[in-house]
Coordinates of C-alpha atoms and ligand atoms in Angstrom, one line a residue:
X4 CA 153.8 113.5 114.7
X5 CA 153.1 109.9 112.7
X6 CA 156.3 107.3 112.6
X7 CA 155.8 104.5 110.6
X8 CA 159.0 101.5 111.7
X9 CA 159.3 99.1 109.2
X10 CA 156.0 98.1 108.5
X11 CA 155.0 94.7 107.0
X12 CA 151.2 94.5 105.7
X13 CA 149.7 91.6 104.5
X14 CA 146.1 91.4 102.7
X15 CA 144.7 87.7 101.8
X16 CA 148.0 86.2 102.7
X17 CA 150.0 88.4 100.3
X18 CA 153.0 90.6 101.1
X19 CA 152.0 94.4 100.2
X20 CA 154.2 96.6 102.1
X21 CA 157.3 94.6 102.7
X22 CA 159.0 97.2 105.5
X23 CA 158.1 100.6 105.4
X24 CA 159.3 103.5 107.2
X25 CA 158.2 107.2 107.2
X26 CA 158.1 110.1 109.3
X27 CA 156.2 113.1 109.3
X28 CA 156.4 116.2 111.4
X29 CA 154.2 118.6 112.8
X30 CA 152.4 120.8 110.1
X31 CA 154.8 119.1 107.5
X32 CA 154.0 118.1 103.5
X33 CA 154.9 115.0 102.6
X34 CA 154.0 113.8 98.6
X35 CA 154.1 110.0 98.0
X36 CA 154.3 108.8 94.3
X37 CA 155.3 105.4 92.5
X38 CA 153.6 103.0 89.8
X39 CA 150.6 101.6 90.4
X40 CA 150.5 98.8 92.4
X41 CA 153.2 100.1 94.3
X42 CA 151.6 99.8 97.6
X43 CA 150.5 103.8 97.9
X44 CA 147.1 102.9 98.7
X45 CA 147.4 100.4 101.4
X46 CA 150.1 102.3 102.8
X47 CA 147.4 105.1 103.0
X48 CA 144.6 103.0 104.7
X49 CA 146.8 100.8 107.0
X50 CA 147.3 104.2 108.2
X51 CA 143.9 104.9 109.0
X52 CA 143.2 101.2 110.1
X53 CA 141.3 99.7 107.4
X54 CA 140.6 96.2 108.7
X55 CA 141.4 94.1 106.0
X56 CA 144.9 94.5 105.8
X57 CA 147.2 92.6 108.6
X58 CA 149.5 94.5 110.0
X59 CA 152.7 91.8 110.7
X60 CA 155.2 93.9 111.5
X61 CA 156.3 97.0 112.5
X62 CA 154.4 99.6 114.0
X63 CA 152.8 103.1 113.7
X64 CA 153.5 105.8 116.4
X65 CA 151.0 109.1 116.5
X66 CA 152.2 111.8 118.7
X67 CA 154.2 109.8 120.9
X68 CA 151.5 106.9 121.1
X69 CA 151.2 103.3 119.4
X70 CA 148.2 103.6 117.0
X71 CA 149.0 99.7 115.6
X72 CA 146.1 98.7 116.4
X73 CA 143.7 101.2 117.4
X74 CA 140.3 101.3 115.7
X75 CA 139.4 103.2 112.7
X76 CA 136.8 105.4 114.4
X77 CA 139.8 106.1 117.1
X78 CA 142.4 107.5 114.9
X79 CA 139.7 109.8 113.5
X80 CA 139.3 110.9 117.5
X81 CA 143.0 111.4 117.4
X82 CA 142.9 114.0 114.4
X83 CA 143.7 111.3 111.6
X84 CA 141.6 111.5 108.2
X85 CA 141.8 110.0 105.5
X86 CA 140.3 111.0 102.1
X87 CA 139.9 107.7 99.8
X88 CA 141.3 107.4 96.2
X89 CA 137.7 105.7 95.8
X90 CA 135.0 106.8 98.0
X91 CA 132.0 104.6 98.3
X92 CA 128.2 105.3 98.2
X93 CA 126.6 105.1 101.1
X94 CA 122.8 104.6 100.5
X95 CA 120.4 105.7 103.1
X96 CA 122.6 108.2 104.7
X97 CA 122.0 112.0 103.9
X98 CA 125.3 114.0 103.4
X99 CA 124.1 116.7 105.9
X100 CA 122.9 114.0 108.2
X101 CA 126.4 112.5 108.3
X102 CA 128.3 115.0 108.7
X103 CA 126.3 116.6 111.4
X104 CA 126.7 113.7 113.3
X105 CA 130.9 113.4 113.3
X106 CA 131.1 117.2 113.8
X107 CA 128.8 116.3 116.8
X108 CA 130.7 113.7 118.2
X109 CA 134.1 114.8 117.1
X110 CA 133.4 118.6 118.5
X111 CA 130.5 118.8 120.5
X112 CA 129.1 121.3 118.4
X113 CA 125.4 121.5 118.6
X114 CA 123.2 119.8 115.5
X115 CA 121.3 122.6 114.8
X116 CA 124.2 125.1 114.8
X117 CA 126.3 122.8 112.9
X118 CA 124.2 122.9 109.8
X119 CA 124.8 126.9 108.9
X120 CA 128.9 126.0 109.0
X121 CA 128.4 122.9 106.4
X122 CA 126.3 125.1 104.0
X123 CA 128.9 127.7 104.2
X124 CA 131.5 125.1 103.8
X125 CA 130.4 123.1 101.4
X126 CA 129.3 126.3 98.9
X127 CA 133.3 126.9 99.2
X128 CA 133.2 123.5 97.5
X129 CA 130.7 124.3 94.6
X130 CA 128.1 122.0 96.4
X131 CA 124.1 123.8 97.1
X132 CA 122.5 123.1 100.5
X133 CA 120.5 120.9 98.4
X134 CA 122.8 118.5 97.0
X135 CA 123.9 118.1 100.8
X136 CA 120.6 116.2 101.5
X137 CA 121.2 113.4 98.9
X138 CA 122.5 110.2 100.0
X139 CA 126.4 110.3 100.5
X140 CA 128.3 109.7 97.0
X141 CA 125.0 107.7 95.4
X142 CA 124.9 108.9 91.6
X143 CA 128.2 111.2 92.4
X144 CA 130.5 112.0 89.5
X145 CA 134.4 111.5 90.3
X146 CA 135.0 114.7 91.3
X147 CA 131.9 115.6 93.0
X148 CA 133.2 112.9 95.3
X149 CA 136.5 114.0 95.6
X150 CA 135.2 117.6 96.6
X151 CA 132.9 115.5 99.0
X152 CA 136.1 114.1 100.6
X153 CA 137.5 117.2 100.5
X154 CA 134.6 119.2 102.7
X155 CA 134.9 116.5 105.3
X156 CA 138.3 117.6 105.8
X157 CA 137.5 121.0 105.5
X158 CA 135.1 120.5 108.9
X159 CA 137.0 118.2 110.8
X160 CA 140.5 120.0 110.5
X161 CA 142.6 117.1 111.4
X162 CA 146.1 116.8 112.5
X163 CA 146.5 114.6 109.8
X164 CA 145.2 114.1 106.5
X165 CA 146.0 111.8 104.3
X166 CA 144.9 112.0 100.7
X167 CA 144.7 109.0 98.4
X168 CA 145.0 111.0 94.4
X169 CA 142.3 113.6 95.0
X170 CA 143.4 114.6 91.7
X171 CA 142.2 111.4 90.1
X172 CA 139.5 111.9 87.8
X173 CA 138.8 115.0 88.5
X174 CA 138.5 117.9 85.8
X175 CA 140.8 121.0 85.7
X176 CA 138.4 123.2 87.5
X177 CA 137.6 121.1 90.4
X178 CA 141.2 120.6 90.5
X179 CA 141.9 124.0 91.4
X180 CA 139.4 124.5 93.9
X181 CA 140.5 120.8 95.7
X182 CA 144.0 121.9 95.7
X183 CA 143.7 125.3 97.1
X184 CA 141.6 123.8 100.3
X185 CA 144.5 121.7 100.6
X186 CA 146.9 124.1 101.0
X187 CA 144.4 126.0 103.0
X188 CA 144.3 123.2 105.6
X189 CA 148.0 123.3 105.3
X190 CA 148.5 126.7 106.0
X191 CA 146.4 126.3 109.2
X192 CA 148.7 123.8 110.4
X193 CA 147.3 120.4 109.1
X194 CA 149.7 117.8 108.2
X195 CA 149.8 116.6 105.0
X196 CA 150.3 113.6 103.2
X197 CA 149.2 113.4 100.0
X198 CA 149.3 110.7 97.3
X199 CA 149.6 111.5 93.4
X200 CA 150.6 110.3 89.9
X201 CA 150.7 114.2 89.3
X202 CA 153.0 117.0 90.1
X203 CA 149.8 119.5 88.6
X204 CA 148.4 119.7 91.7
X205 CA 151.6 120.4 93.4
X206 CA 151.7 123.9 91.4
X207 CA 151.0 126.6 94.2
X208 CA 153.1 124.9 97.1
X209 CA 156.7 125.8 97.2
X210 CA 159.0 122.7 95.7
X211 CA 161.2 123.2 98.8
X212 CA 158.5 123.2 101.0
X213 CA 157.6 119.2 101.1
X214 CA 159.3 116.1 100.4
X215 CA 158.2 113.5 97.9
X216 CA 158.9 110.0 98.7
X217 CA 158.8 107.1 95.9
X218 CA 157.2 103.6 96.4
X219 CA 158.0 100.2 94.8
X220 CA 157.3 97.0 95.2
X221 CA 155.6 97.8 98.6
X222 CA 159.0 100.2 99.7
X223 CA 159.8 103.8 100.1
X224 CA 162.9 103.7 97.8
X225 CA 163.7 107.1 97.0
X226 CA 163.0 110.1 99.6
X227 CA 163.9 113.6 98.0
X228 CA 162.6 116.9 98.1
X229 CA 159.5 118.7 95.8
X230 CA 162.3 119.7 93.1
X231 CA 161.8 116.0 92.3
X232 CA 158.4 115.7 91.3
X233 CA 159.2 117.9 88.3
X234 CA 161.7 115.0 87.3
X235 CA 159.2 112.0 88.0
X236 CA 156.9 113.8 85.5
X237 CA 159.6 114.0 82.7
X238 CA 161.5 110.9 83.0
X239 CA 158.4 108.6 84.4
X240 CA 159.2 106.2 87.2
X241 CA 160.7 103.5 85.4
X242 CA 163.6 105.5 83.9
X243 CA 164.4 107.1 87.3
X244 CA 164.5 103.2 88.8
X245 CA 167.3 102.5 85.9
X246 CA 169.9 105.5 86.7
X247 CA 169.6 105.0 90.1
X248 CA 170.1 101.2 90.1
X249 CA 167.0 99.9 92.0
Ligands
ADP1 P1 148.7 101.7 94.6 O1 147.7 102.5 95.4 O2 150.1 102.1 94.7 O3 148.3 101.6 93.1 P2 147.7 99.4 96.2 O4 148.1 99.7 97.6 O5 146.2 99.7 95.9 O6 148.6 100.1 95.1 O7 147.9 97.9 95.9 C1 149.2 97.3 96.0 C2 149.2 95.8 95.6 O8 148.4 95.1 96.6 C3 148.5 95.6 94.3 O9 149.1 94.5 93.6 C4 147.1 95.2 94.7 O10 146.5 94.3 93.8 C5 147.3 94.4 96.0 N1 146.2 94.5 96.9 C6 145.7 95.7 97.5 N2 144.6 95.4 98.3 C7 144.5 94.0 98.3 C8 143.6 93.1 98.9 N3 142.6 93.5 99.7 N4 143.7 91.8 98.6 C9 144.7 91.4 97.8 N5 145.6 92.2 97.2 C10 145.5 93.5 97.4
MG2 MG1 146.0 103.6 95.0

């Protein structure tokens, strides 16, 4: 479904991802850890075609078509979402409003009809119909925006979502209930890659059942599967790096 071939990304002239490669199949879990500053991020939005990074080499293939250099808004036609490690307030926009509007264009689903499914969505979230007309992420706590990221991908169903440490400030509770609509997406046959620092929310999927791919330096250096995450957490990145010689 996504190949990634050696893929070279600059931002303000500096090398971030110095040749990358990754592929993911249909319906398949793929976990990407490293330190920070490893590149996990822009790996992430590159994918999803955040402007400011320059893509200088390489390319990105999404079921069987070059995405390089497609437009945000038309990967998000092609079934790619992203969920950010940081989502940003958007002031004068209403949640409902919003979200209305991509379900509209992304579906065709009437406006009016639309709004009972959010509700009913968004309640699975822990969120009241009236916390859905406030302004998108304005005066949010951390993981009242990660839940907000979460109900997005909850209604659009992609083909591919990528999430950028939904687990990230976010307290145990909320944790659980982001996690399981993870794996609820996943069980429906979303693909899944998902960036974290831990294996915690990792705890009801199957270690056998994804992969876990480690970045440095702007690299995937280590591909292995979900047995390994349980070592990352013990022995921490750095001590890993050392017995394997990189
Ligand atoms: P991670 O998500 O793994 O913590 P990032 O992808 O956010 O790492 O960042 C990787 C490196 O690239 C960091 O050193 C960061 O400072 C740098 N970087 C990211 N975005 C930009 C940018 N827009 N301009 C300059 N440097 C950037
Ligand atoms: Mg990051």
């Amino acid at each position: 479904m996504l190949q990634i071939q050696d893929l070279v990304v600059t931002a303000e002239n500096k090398e971030i991802l110095k040749g990358v490669n990754l592929n993911i199949g249909n319906g398949e879990f793929h976990v990407i850890m490293g330190p920070n500053g490893s590149g996990k991020s822009t790996l992430a939005l590159t994918i999803a075609g955040y402007p400011k990074y320059n893509i200088r080499g390489g390319k990105i293939i999404f079921n069987g078509s070059e995405i390089t250099n497609l437009p945000p808004n038309e990967r998000v036609k092609k079934g790619i979402l992203i969920a950010f490690q940081h989502p940003e307030e958007v002031e004068g926009v209403r949640i409902i409003e919003f979200l209305q509007q991509v379900l509209h264009e992304l579906k065709g689903i009437d406006l009016a009809e639309v709004y009972d499914l959010i509700v009913k969505k968004a309640e699975e979230l822990w969120f009241k119909e009236e916390d859905l007309h406030r302004y998108v992420n304005v005066g949010f706590s951390g993981g009242e925006r990660k839940r907000l990221e979460l109900l997005q991908a909850v209604l659009i169903e992609p083909k591919l979502l990528i999430l950028d440490e939904p687990d990230s400030g976010v307290d145990v509770d909320s944790l659980s209930v982001i996690s399981r609509k993870i794996e609820e997406l996943h069980q429906k046959g979303t693909s899944t890659l998902l960036i974290t620092h831990y294996g915690r929310i990792l705890q009801h999927l199957d270690p056998s059942s994804f992969q876990v791919h480690v970045m440095k330096n702007g690299k995937i250096v280590m591909s292995r599967s979900g047995e390994f995450v349980k070592e990352i957490e013990e022995k921490g990145f750095q001590k890993i790096f050392e017995e394997v010689g990189i």
